[in-house]
Amino acid sequence: MRGAPPIEPLPVEARGLVKRYGDIVAVDHVDLSVERGDVFGYLGPNGAGKTTSLRMLLGLIRPTAGAARLFGRDPIVDGARALDGVAGFVEGPRFYPYLSGRRNLRLLGDLDGGVPAARIDEVLDVVELRDRAKDRVGGYSHGMRQRLGIAGALLRDPKLLLLDEPATGLDPGGMRDMRELIKRLAADGITILLSSHILAEVEELCNRVAIIRTGRIIYEGRLDELLESAGGGYLLRASDPERARAVLLAHGIDGVQLVERELRFQADAGAVEAATVALGKAGIGISLLAPHTATLEELFLGMTEEAA
Amino acid sequence: MTRVYRWEVLKLLAQKRTYLGLGAAMLVPLIFVVVLIFRSGGPNDIPLGRSIRETGLATPFVVLFFMSIWAFPLITALVSGDIVAAESHNGTLKTILTRSRNRGEIYAAKVLAAFTYTVLVIAAMGLVGVVAASIEWGFNDLTSLSGTTVSAWHGLGLLAASLAIYAWPMAGIAAFGLFLSTVTRNSASAVVGTLLWALLMQLLGVLPGTESIRPYLLGEQFQAWHGFLRTPADWTPVVRALWVCAFYVGVPLAAGYLVFLRRDVAGE
């Protein structure tokens, strides 16, 4: 009888991660599973606990409770060995400002056991920084540092990349280039965990997402399933949107968003029909009521602002 | 490990503060010699002060006497207090801790680099002092504190031994600087704190009522090298410095290591 095939450890597996700072719970029992080949979007408002979670994944901070494993290894238990095949940065890549871009990469390469100069040239080419490689990093723009951060990560030939807000602070051209770069890396088979609050970027790049709010995961799953779950959405244009919202709420339709004087909400057809009658009785005119598929941004705002 | 150490040294070489301390250590003996060339008299009331114009070998001893009290502790603190805190400040600690090296290895490389710098500045002062002064006053025999004459080469050996035994309490200062640098994550606090520690250790040594603990204070070990200026050499302060300083080196290094190993690297 043949035994079951060995289960390959997941690139990222976090179970019950907690980080407490005094009375403040920054991360509250977070579970995450990133599978091989995923481009996984980790979403949340500022201060929701994204960066703290990533720091725990990389072993930079110790969890108060729970454990994180990268390819089956816990960075707190296994130290630097747990980061074999893993690269990335949290809260923006940081370099020695008094060293050139190339020397910074050589230093990082040496910390990984040494890399040939040709490999450094290769990664500099990938991020299009080769012509500025001799300049001190102190003189680099924000975008150049972000790209150098990616170059530093690529030096490790990672199987898993952890990127914390890689496009933050970039101009539109820089953001587009960063998205293209991430697409290329994903196409090369690198699993990517990307924290972001640029939702269009996540919608374009990611196949799976987790949404974190005040330290807790409120959704984890496939992005297309999340968007499909938003079927049954409606768009309402009414003469008095504020009062209309109150009427909808009174009919048990919650999570109503007011966007540019239009109301967006999810409800079943029966509830919508009852609400239109109530709106008419309340003297509120309706100029448009149409089915509407929510964007990730609307879903995200609906989910993260629900309890606020 | 060699690679990590090499990069710690290269990082020091790329920073201005490194040259500030090294430059001062080399400049002081030069200024000392130049002033004595143009002015008569000399530092007669300190060890070997009367021999200053008899041989170039006396100068580094006299300069060491002056610099041992606060100049070398300050120079040592400038680098050791900064070596971890600067990484926290620049945010580069998280960069190097997410590569393939364990925290212990990074810490050990920083300790070695800080010690290397301490030894280097002390040796540089000695070398510049003996060369500059010998050009002016010759490389002649040295009169020891006991009044006997020792040959120039023997005197050079005594100078090397004196600088080496003085470097040991400075390693204690560097270890304390590394500890503060790790704990405070702030370069200025660590540098000032380390200097205050060095001065406190010396202040305790001159206060009445501290006679019983005096031989075990770090500040007392700053003068252990005086033992080599007697003939025959007085080994008592030298041997005491060896084991007392081991404590002042070991305890802060171990404490710093434990903090470095377990600390959260966040918001830096």
Coordinates of C-alpha atoms in Angstrom, one line a residue:
Chain A
M1 CA 0.0 0.0 0.0
R2 CA 1.4 3.4 -0.9
G3 CA 1.4 6.1 1.7
A4 CA -0.2 9.5 1.1
P5 CA 2.1 11.9 -0.7
P6 CA 3.9 14.2 1.7
I7 CA 2.1 17.5 2.3
E8 CA 4.2 20.3 1.1
P9 CA 4.3 23.1 3.6
L10 CA 2.6 26.3 2.6
P11 CA 4.7 29.3 1.7
V12 CA 2.9 31.3 4.5
E13 CA 0.9 29.8 7.3
A14 CA 0.0 31.9 10.3
R15 CA -2.1 30.4 13.1
G16 CA -3.6 32.5 15.9
L17 CA -1.0 35.3 15.6
V18 CA -1.4 37.8 18.4
K19 CA 0.7 40.9 19.1
R20 CA -0.1 43.0 22.1
Y21 CA 1.5 46.3 23.1
G22 CA 0.3 46.8 26.7
D23 CA -3.5 47.2 26.5
I24 CA -3.4 47.6 22.7
V25 CA -4.0 44.5 20.6
A26 CA -2.3 45.3 17.3
V27 CA -2.9 41.8 15.8
D28 CA -5.7 39.7 17.2
H29 CA -5.6 35.9 16.4
V30 CA -4.7 36.3 12.7
D31 CA -4.8 33.1 10.5
L32 CA -3.3 33.4 7.1
S33 CA -2.6 30.7 4.4
V34 CA -0.8 31.7 1.3
E35 CA -0.5 28.9 -1.3
R36 CA 2.2 28.3 -3.8
G37 CA 1.8 30.5 -6.9
D38 CA -0.6 32.9 -5.1
V39 CA -0.4 36.7 -5.5
F40 CA -2.0 37.3 -2.2
G41 CA -3.3 40.7 -1.3
Y42 CA -3.3 41.6 2.4
L43 CA -5.6 44.6 2.7
G44 CA -6.6 46.8 5.6
P45 CA -6.8 50.4 6.6
N46 CA -3.8 52.1 8.1
G47 CA -3.1 50.8 11.5
A48 CA -5.2 47.7 11.0
G49 CA -2.2 45.4 11.7
K50 CA -0.9 44.6 8.3
T51 CA 2.7 45.7 8.9
T52 CA 2.8 44.1 12.4
S53 CA 1.6 40.8 10.9
L54 CA 4.3 41.0 8.2
R55 CA 7.0 41.8 10.8
M56 CA 6.0 38.6 12.7
L57 CA 6.1 36.6 9.5
L58 CA 9.7 37.7 9.0
G59 CA 10.7 37.2 12.6
L60 CA 11.4 40.8 13.2
I61 CA 9.0 40.9 16.2
R62 CA 7.9 38.1 18.5
P63 CA 4.3 37.2 18.5
T64 CA 2.6 37.4 21.9
A65 CA 0.8 34.2 21.0
G66 CA 0.4 32.0 18.0
A67 CA 3.0 31.1 15.4
A68 CA 4.0 31.9 11.8
R69 CA 5.6 29.5 9.4
L70 CA 7.2 30.1 6.1
F71 CA 7.5 26.9 4.1
G72 CA 7.0 25.1 7.4
R73 CA 9.7 27.0 9.4
D74 CA 9.1 29.3 12.2
P75 CA 11.4 32.3 12.2
I76 CA 11.4 32.7 16.0
V77 CA 12.4 29.0 16.4
D78 CA 14.5 28.4 13.3
G79 CA 16.1 31.9 13.0
A80 CA 17.5 33.0 9.6
R81 CA 17.0 29.4 8.2
A82 CA 13.3 30.1 8.2
L83 CA 13.9 32.8 5.7
D84 CA 15.5 30.4 3.1
G85 CA 13.8 31.2 -0.2
V86 CA 12.0 34.2 1.3
A87 CA 12.7 37.8 0.7
G88 CA 10.9 41.2 1.0
F89 CA 10.6 44.3 3.0
V90 CA 8.3 45.9 5.6
E91 CA 7.5 49.6 5.8
G92 CA 9.6 50.4 2.8
P93 CA 13.1 49.1 2.1
R94 CA 16.0 50.7 4.0
F95 CA 19.6 51.0 2.9
Y96 CA 22.8 52.5 4.0
P97 CA 22.6 56.0 2.7
Y98 CA 26.4 56.5 2.6
L99 CA 27.0 53.4 0.4
S100 CA 26.2 53.2 -3.3
G101 CA 23.2 51.1 -4.6
R102 CA 25.6 48.5 -5.8
R103 CA 27.6 48.3 -2.6
N104 CA 24.4 48.0 -0.6
L105 CA 23.4 45.0 -2.8
R106 CA 26.9 43.5 -2.4
L107 CA 26.5 43.8 1.3
L108 CA 23.1 42.1 1.2
G109 CA 24.5 39.4 -1.1
D110 CA 27.4 38.8 1.3
L111 CA 24.9 38.4 4.2
D112 CA 23.3 35.7 2.1
G113 CA 26.7 33.9 1.6
G114 CA 27.9 35.9 -1.4
V115 CA 26.6 36.5 -4.9
P116 CA 28.5 37.0 -8.1
A117 CA 28.8 40.6 -9.5
A118 CA 27.0 39.5 -12.7
R119 CA 23.9 38.5 -10.6
I120 CA 23.9 42.0 -9.0
D121 CA 24.0 43.5 -12.5
E122 CA 21.1 41.3 -13.5
V123 CA 18.8 42.4 -10.6
L124 CA 19.8 46.0 -11.2
D125 CA 18.7 45.5 -14.8
V126 CA 15.4 44.0 -13.7
V127 CA 14.5 47.1 -11.7
E128 CA 16.2 49.5 -14.2
L129 CA 18.7 51.0 -11.8
R130 CA 22.0 49.9 -13.4
D131 CA 22.9 53.4 -14.6
R132 CA 22.5 54.8 -11.0
A133 CA 24.1 51.9 -9.2
K134 CA 27.3 53.8 -8.5
D135 CA 25.5 56.7 -6.8
R136 CA 25.0 56.8 -3.0
V137 CA 21.6 55.7 -1.9
G138 CA 21.3 58.9 0.1
G139 CA 20.6 60.7 -3.2
Y140 CA 18.0 58.2 -4.5
S141 CA 14.4 59.2 -4.9
H142 CA 11.7 57.3 -3.0
G143 CA 10.8 55.3 -6.1
M144 CA 14.4 54.3 -6.7
R145 CA 14.7 53.0 -3.2
Q146 CA 11.6 51.0 -3.6
R147 CA 13.0 49.5 -6.8
L148 CA 16.4 48.9 -5.0
G149 CA 14.4 47.1 -2.3
I150 CA 12.9 44.8 -4.9
A151 CA 16.4 44.2 -6.4
G152 CA 17.7 43.3 -2.9
A153 CA 14.9 40.9 -2.5
L154 CA 15.5 39.3 -5.9
L155 CA 19.2 38.7 -5.1
R156 CA 18.0 35.9 -2.9
D157 CA 16.2 34.1 -5.8
P158 CA 13.1 34.0 -3.6
K159 CA 10.3 31.5 -3.9
L160 CA 8.2 33.8 -1.7
L161 CA 8.2 37.6 -1.8
L162 CA 6.7 39.7 1.1
L163 CA 6.1 43.2 -0.1
D164 CA 4.7 45.8 2.3
E165 CA 3.0 48.7 0.3
P166 CA 5.5 48.5 -2.6
A167 CA 3.8 51.2 -4.6
T168 CA 3.2 53.7 -1.8
G169 CA 4.7 57.1 -2.5
L170 CA 5.4 56.3 -6.2
D171 CA 4.1 58.6 -9.0
P172 CA 1.6 57.1 -11.4
G173 CA 4.3 56.0 -13.8
G174 CA 6.3 54.4 -11.0
M175 CA 3.1 52.6 -9.7
R176 CA 2.5 51.2 -13.2
D177 CA 6.1 50.0 -13.5
M178 CA 5.9 48.4 -10.0
R179 CA 2.6 46.6 -11.0
E180 CA 4.3 45.3 -14.2
L181 CA 7.3 44.1 -12.3
I182 CA 5.1 42.3 -9.8
K183 CA 3.2 40.7 -12.7
R184 CA 6.5 39.5 -14.3
L185 CA 7.7 38.1 -11.0
A186 CA 4.5 36.2 -10.4
A187 CA 4.6 34.9 -14.0
D188 CA 8.1 33.6 -13.1
G189 CA 6.5 31.4 -10.4
I190 CA 7.3 33.5 -7.4
T191 CA 4.6 33.4 -4.7
I192 CA 3.9 37.0 -3.6
L193 CA 2.3 38.3 -0.4
L194 CA 1.5 42.0 -1.1
S195 CA 0.2 44.3 1.6
S196 CA -1.6 47.3 0.1
H197 CA -4.3 49.8 0.4
I198 CA -4.2 50.6 -3.3
L199 CA -7.3 48.5 -4.1
A200 CA -7.1 48.9 -7.9
E201 CA -3.6 47.5 -7.7
V202 CA -4.8 44.5 -5.7
E203 CA -7.8 43.9 -8.0
E204 CA -5.4 43.9 -11.0
L205 CA -2.7 41.7 -9.4
C206 CA -4.0 39.4 -6.8
N207 CA -5.9 36.1 -7.0
R208 CA -6.5 35.8 -3.2
V209 CA -7.0 38.3 -0.5
A210 CA -7.3 38.7 3.2
I211 CA -8.9 41.8 4.7
I212 CA -7.8 42.9 8.2
R213 CA -9.6 45.4 10.4
T214 CA -8.5 46.4 13.9
G215 CA -6.2 43.5 14.1
R216 CA -8.7 40.8 13.0
I217 CA -9.1 39.0 9.7
I218 CA -12.6 39.7 8.4
Y219 CA -12.3 37.9 5.1
E220 CA -9.8 35.5 3.6
G221 CA -10.4 33.8 0.3
R222 CA -10.4 34.1 -3.5
L223 CA -10.8 37.6 -4.9
D224 CA -13.1 36.5 -7.6
E225 CA -15.4 34.8 -5.1
L226 CA -15.4 37.9 -3.0
L227 CA -16.4 40.0 -6.0
E228 CA -19.1 37.5 -7.0
S229 CA -20.5 37.5 -3.5
A230 CA -21.2 41.2 -4.1
G231 CA -23.8 40.2 -6.7
G232 CA -27.2 41.5 -5.7
G233 CA -25.8 45.0 -5.3
Y234 CA -27.9 48.0 -6.2
L235 CA -27.3 51.6 -7.1
L236 CA -29.9 54.2 -6.1
R237 CA -30.2 57.8 -7.1
A238 CA -32.7 59.6 -5.0
S239 CA -33.9 63.2 -4.4
D240 CA -32.8 63.2 -0.8
P241 CA -30.0 60.6 -0.4
E242 CA -29.5 61.1 3.4
R243 CA -33.2 60.5 4.1
A244 CA -33.3 57.7 1.6
R245 CA -30.4 56.0 3.4
A246 CA -32.4 56.2 6.7
V247 CA -35.4 54.6 5.0
L248 CA -33.3 51.8 3.6
L249 CA -31.8 51.2 7.0
A250 CA -35.2 51.1 8.6
H251 CA -36.1 48.3 6.1
G252 CA -33.2 46.2 7.3
I253 CA -30.8 47.1 4.5
D254 CA -27.5 48.0 6.1
G255 CA -24.0 48.6 4.8
V256 CA -25.4 51.4 2.6
Q257 CA -22.7 53.6 1.2
L258 CA -23.2 57.1 0.0
V259 CA -20.9 57.8 -2.9
E260 CA -21.2 61.1 -4.8
R261 CA -24.9 61.4 -3.9
E262 CA -25.6 57.8 -5.0
L263 CA -26.5 55.1 -2.6
R264 CA -24.9 51.7 -3.0
F265 CA -26.1 48.7 -1.1
Q266 CA -26.7 45.0 -1.2
A267 CA -30.1 43.4 -0.6
D268 CA -32.4 40.8 -1.9
A269 CA -35.1 41.8 -4.5
G270 CA -38.0 41.6 -1.9
A271 CA -36.3 44.0 0.4
V272 CA -35.6 46.4 -2.4
E273 CA -39.2 46.4 -3.6
A274 CA -40.5 47.1 -0.1
A275 CA -37.9 49.9 0.2
T276 CA -39.0 51.6 -3.0
V277 CA -42.6 51.7 -1.8
A278 CA -41.4 53.2 1.5
L279 CA -39.3 55.7 -0.3
G280 CA -42.3 56.8 -2.3
K281 CA -44.5 57.1 0.8
A282 CA -41.7 59.2 2.4
G283 CA -41.9 61.6 -0.5
I284 CA -38.4 60.7 -1.8
G285 CA -38.1 60.7 -5.6
I286 CA -36.2 57.9 -7.3
S287 CA -34.4 58.9 -10.6
L288 CA -32.4 55.6 -10.9
L289 CA -32.5 52.2 -9.3
A290 CA -30.2 49.7 -11.1
P291 CA -28.4 46.4 -10.3
H292 CA -24.8 47.2 -9.5
T293 CA -21.7 45.0 -9.1
A294 CA -19.5 46.3 -6.3
T295 CA -15.9 47.0 -6.9
L296 CA -13.3 45.7 -4.5
E297 CA -13.0 49.3 -3.1
E298 CA -16.7 49.4 -2.3
L299 CA -16.6 45.9 -0.7
F300 CA -13.5 46.9 1.2
L301 CA -15.0 50.1 2.5
G302 CA -18.2 48.4 3.3
M303 CA -16.4 45.7 5.3
T304 CA -13.9 47.9 7.1
E305 CA -16.2 50.7 7.9
E306 CA -19.2 48.6 9.0
A307 CA -18.3 48.5 12.6
A308 CA -16.8 52.0 12.7
Chain B
M1 CA 31.1 35.4 10.1
T2 CA 34.3 36.9 8.4
R3 CA 32.1 38.5 5.7
V4 CA 29.7 40.0 8.3
Y5 CA 32.7 41.4 10.3
R6 CA 34.3 42.7 7.1
W7 CA 31.1 44.6 6.2
E8 CA 30.8 46.1 9.7
V9 CA 34.4 47.4 9.3
L10 CA 33.6 48.7 5.8
K11 CA 30.5 50.5 7.1
L12 CA 32.6 52.2 9.8
L13 CA 35.1 53.2 7.1
A14 CA 32.3 54.8 5.1
Q15 CA 31.2 57.0 8.0
K16 CA 32.5 60.4 9.0
R17 CA 32.4 59.8 12.8
T18 CA 35.0 57.1 12.4
Y19 CA 37.5 59.5 11.1
L20 CA 36.6 62.1 13.7
G21 CA 37.9 59.8 16.5
L22 CA 40.7 58.3 14.5
G23 CA 41.8 61.8 13.4
A24 CA 41.7 63.1 16.9
A25 CA 43.8 60.2 18.2
M26 CA 46.5 60.9 15.6
L27 CA 46.3 64.7 15.8
V28 CA 46.8 65.0 19.6
P29 CA 50.3 63.6 19.7
L30 CA 51.3 65.7 16.7
I31 CA 50.0 68.9 18.3
F32 CA 51.8 67.9 21.5
V33 CA 55.1 67.5 19.7
V34 CA 54.7 70.7 17.7
V35 CA 53.9 72.7 20.8
L36 CA 56.9 71.3 22.7
I37 CA 59.2 72.2 19.8
F38 CA 58.2 75.8 20.0
R39 CA 57.8 76.2 23.7
S40 CA 60.3 75.4 26.5
G41 CA 59.3 73.5 29.7
G42 CA 57.1 70.5 29.7
P43 CA 54.7 68.3 31.7
N44 CA 57.1 67.7 34.5
D45 CA 54.7 66.5 37.1
I46 CA 53.4 63.4 35.2
P47 CA 55.0 60.1 34.6
L48 CA 57.9 60.4 32.1
G49 CA 57.1 64.1 31.6
R50 CA 60.7 65.0 32.5
S51 CA 62.0 62.7 29.8
I52 CA 59.9 64.2 27.1
R53 CA 62.9 65.8 25.2
E54 CA 65.3 62.9 25.9
T55 CA 63.6 60.3 23.7
G56 CA 60.7 60.1 21.3
L57 CA 59.5 57.1 23.3
A58 CA 58.3 59.3 26.2
T59 CA 55.7 61.2 24.1
P60 CA 53.1 58.5 23.5
F61 CA 53.2 57.6 27.2
V62 CA 52.6 61.2 28.2
V63 CA 49.8 61.6 25.6
L64 CA 48.3 58.4 26.7
F65 CA 48.3 59.7 30.3
F66 CA 46.3 62.7 29.1
M67 CA 44.0 61.0 26.7
S68 CA 43.3 58.0 28.9
I69 CA 40.9 59.9 31.2
W70 CA 38.2 61.1 28.8
A71 CA 39.5 61.4 25.3
F72 CA 39.8 57.7 24.5
P73 CA 36.6 56.9 26.3
L74 CA 34.8 59.5 24.2
I75 CA 36.4 58.3 20.9
T76 CA 35.4 54.7 21.9
A77 CA 31.9 55.7 22.8
L78 CA 31.4 57.6 19.5
V79 CA 31.6 54.4 17.6
S80 CA 30.4 51.7 20.0
G81 CA 27.4 53.8 21.1
D82 CA 26.4 54.3 17.5
I83 CA 27.0 50.9 15.9
V84 CA 23.6 49.3 16.7
A85 CA 21.6 52.5 17.3
A86 CA 22.5 53.9 13.9
E87 CA 21.0 50.8 12.3
S88 CA 17.8 51.3 14.3
H89 CA 17.7 54.9 13.3
N90 CA 18.3 54.2 9.6
G91 CA 15.9 51.2 9.6
T92 CA 18.7 49.0 8.2
L93 CA 18.5 46.6 11.1
K94 CA 15.4 45.1 9.6
T95 CA 17.2 44.9 6.2
I96 CA 20.1 42.9 7.5
L97 CA 18.0 40.8 9.9
T98 CA 15.9 39.5 7.0
R99 CA 18.8 38.0 5.2
S100 CA 20.6 34.7 5.9
R101 CA 22.4 35.6 9.1
N102 CA 21.2 35.0 12.7
R103 CA 21.0 37.8 15.1
G104 CA 23.9 36.5 17.2
E105 CA 26.2 36.6 14.2
I106 CA 25.3 40.2 13.4
Y107 CA 25.8 41.2 17.1
A108 CA 29.2 39.4 17.3
A109 CA 30.4 41.1 14.1
K110 CA 29.4 44.5 15.6
V111 CA 31.2 43.7 18.8
L112 CA 34.4 42.8 16.9
A113 CA 34.2 45.8 14.7
A114 CA 33.8 48.2 17.7
F115 CA 36.8 46.5 19.5
T116 CA 38.8 46.7 16.3
Y117 CA 38.2 50.4 16.1
T118 CA 39.1 50.9 19.8
V119 CA 42.4 49.0 19.4
L120 CA 43.1 50.9 16.1
V121 CA 42.7 54.4 17.6
I122 CA 44.9 53.6 20.6
A123 CA 47.6 52.0 18.3
A124 CA 47.4 55.0 15.9
M125 CA 48.0 57.4 18.7
G126 CA 51.0 55.4 19.9
L127 CA 52.5 55.1 16.4
V128 CA 52.1 58.7 15.4
G129 CA 53.4 59.8 18.8
V130 CA 56.5 57.7 18.7
V131 CA 57.3 58.5 15.1
A132 CA 56.7 62.3 15.3
A133 CA 58.6 62.6 18.6
S134 CA 61.5 60.4 17.5
I135 CA 62.0 62.6 14.5
E136 CA 62.5 65.6 16.7
W137 CA 64.2 64.1 19.8
G138 CA 65.5 60.8 18.6
F139 CA 64.7 57.1 19.3
N140 CA 66.8 56.9 22.5
D141 CA 66.9 54.9 25.7
L142 CA 64.1 55.5 28.1
T143 CA 64.3 56.2 31.9
S144 CA 61.7 54.2 33.7
L145 CA 59.8 55.5 36.7
S146 CA 62.2 53.5 38.9
G147 CA 65.1 55.6 37.6
T148 CA 66.7 52.8 35.6
T149 CA 67.5 53.1 31.9
V150 CA 65.9 50.7 29.4
S151 CA 67.0 50.4 25.8
A152 CA 64.9 52.1 23.1
W153 CA 63.6 48.8 21.7
H154 CA 62.8 47.5 25.2
G155 CA 61.0 50.8 25.7
L156 CA 59.0 50.3 22.5
G157 CA 58.0 46.9 23.8
L158 CA 56.8 48.5 27.0
L159 CA 54.9 51.0 25.0
A160 CA 53.1 48.2 23.0
A161 CA 52.4 46.4 26.3
S162 CA 51.0 49.6 27.9
L163 CA 48.8 50.4 24.9
A164 CA 47.5 46.8 24.9
I165 CA 46.7 46.7 28.6
Y166 CA 45.0 50.2 28.3
A167 CA 42.9 48.9 25.3
W168 CA 41.4 46.3 27.7
P169 CA 39.4 48.7 29.9
M170 CA 38.6 50.6 26.7
A171 CA 37.0 47.4 25.5
G172 CA 34.9 47.6 28.7
I173 CA 33.8 51.1 27.7
A174 CA 33.1 49.8 24.1
A175 CA 31.1 46.9 25.6
F176 CA 29.0 49.3 27.7
G177 CA 28.5 51.5 24.6
L178 CA 27.3 48.5 22.6
F179 CA 24.9 47.6 25.4
L180 CA 23.4 51.1 25.6
S181 CA 23.3 51.3 21.8
T182 CA 21.3 48.1 21.7
V183 CA 19.0 49.1 24.6
T184 CA 18.4 52.8 23.9
R185 CA 18.3 52.5 20.0
N186 CA 19.4 56.1 20.1
S187 CA 22.9 57.0 19.1
A188 CA 23.2 60.3 21.1
S189 CA 21.9 58.8 24.3
A190 CA 24.2 55.8 24.0
V191 CA 27.3 57.9 23.3
V192 CA 26.6 60.4 26.1
G193 CA 25.6 57.6 28.5
T194 CA 28.8 55.7 27.8
L195 CA 30.9 58.7 28.4
L196 CA 29.1 59.4 31.6
W197 CA 29.7 55.8 32.7
A198 CA 33.4 56.2 32.0
L199 CA 33.5 59.5 34.0
L200 CA 31.4 58.0 36.8
M201 CA 33.8 55.1 37.1
Q202 CA 36.7 57.5 37.6
L203 CA 34.8 59.8 39.9
L204 CA 33.9 57.0 42.2
G205 CA 37.6 56.2 42.4
V206 CA 38.5 59.6 43.9
L207 CA 35.6 59.9 46.3
P208 CA 36.4 59.3 50.0
G209 CA 35.0 56.1 51.4
T210 CA 35.4 54.1 48.2
E211 CA 38.9 52.8 49.0
S212 CA 37.7 49.2 49.5
I213 CA 36.1 49.0 46.1
R214 CA 38.5 51.2 44.3
P215 CA 40.8 48.5 42.8
Y216 CA 37.7 46.9 41.2
L217 CA 36.4 50.1 39.5
L218 CA 36.8 50.3 35.7
G219 CA 38.3 53.8 36.0
E220 CA 41.2 52.4 38.1
Q221 CA 42.2 50.1 35.3
F222 CA 42.8 53.1 33.0
Q223 CA 46.1 53.5 34.9
A224 CA 47.1 49.8 35.0
W225 CA 49.7 50.4 32.3
H226 CA 51.8 52.5 34.8
G227 CA 52.9 49.1 36.1
F228 CA 55.0 48.6 32.9
L229 CA 56.9 51.9 33.6
R230 CA 58.6 50.4 36.6
T231 CA 61.7 48.2 36.6
P232 CA 61.0 45.4 37.2
A233 CA 57.5 45.7 35.9
D234 CA 54.8 45.9 38.6
W235 CA 52.4 43.2 37.5
T236 CA 49.8 43.6 40.2
P237 CA 47.7 46.3 38.5
V238 CA 48.2 44.6 35.2
V239 CA 46.9 41.3 36.3
R240 CA 44.1 42.9 38.2
A241 CA 43.1 44.9 35.1
L242 CA 43.0 41.7 33.1
W243 CA 40.3 40.0 35.3
V244 CA 38.4 43.1 36.5
C245 CA 38.0 44.3 32.9
A246 CA 36.9 40.8 31.8
F247 CA 33.9 41.4 34.0
Y248 CA 33.2 44.9 32.7
V249 CA 33.5 43.6 29.1
G250 CA 31.5 40.4 29.6
V251 CA 28.5 41.6 31.6
P252 CA 27.3 44.4 29.3
L253 CA 28.1 42.3 26.2
A254 CA 26.1 39.4 27.5
A255 CA 23.2 41.7 28.5
G256 CA 23.3 43.4 25.1
Y257 CA 23.4 40.1 23.3
L258 CA 20.2 38.9 25.1
V259 CA 18.4 42.1 24.4
F260 CA 19.5 42.1 20.7
L261 CA 18.5 38.5 20.3
R262 CA 14.9 39.0 21.6
R263 CA 14.1 42.6 20.8
D264 CA 11.3 43.6 18.5
V265 CA 12.5 45.3 15.4
A266 CA 9.5 47.6 14.8
G267 CA 9.0 51.2 13.7
E268 CA 12.7 51.6 13.0

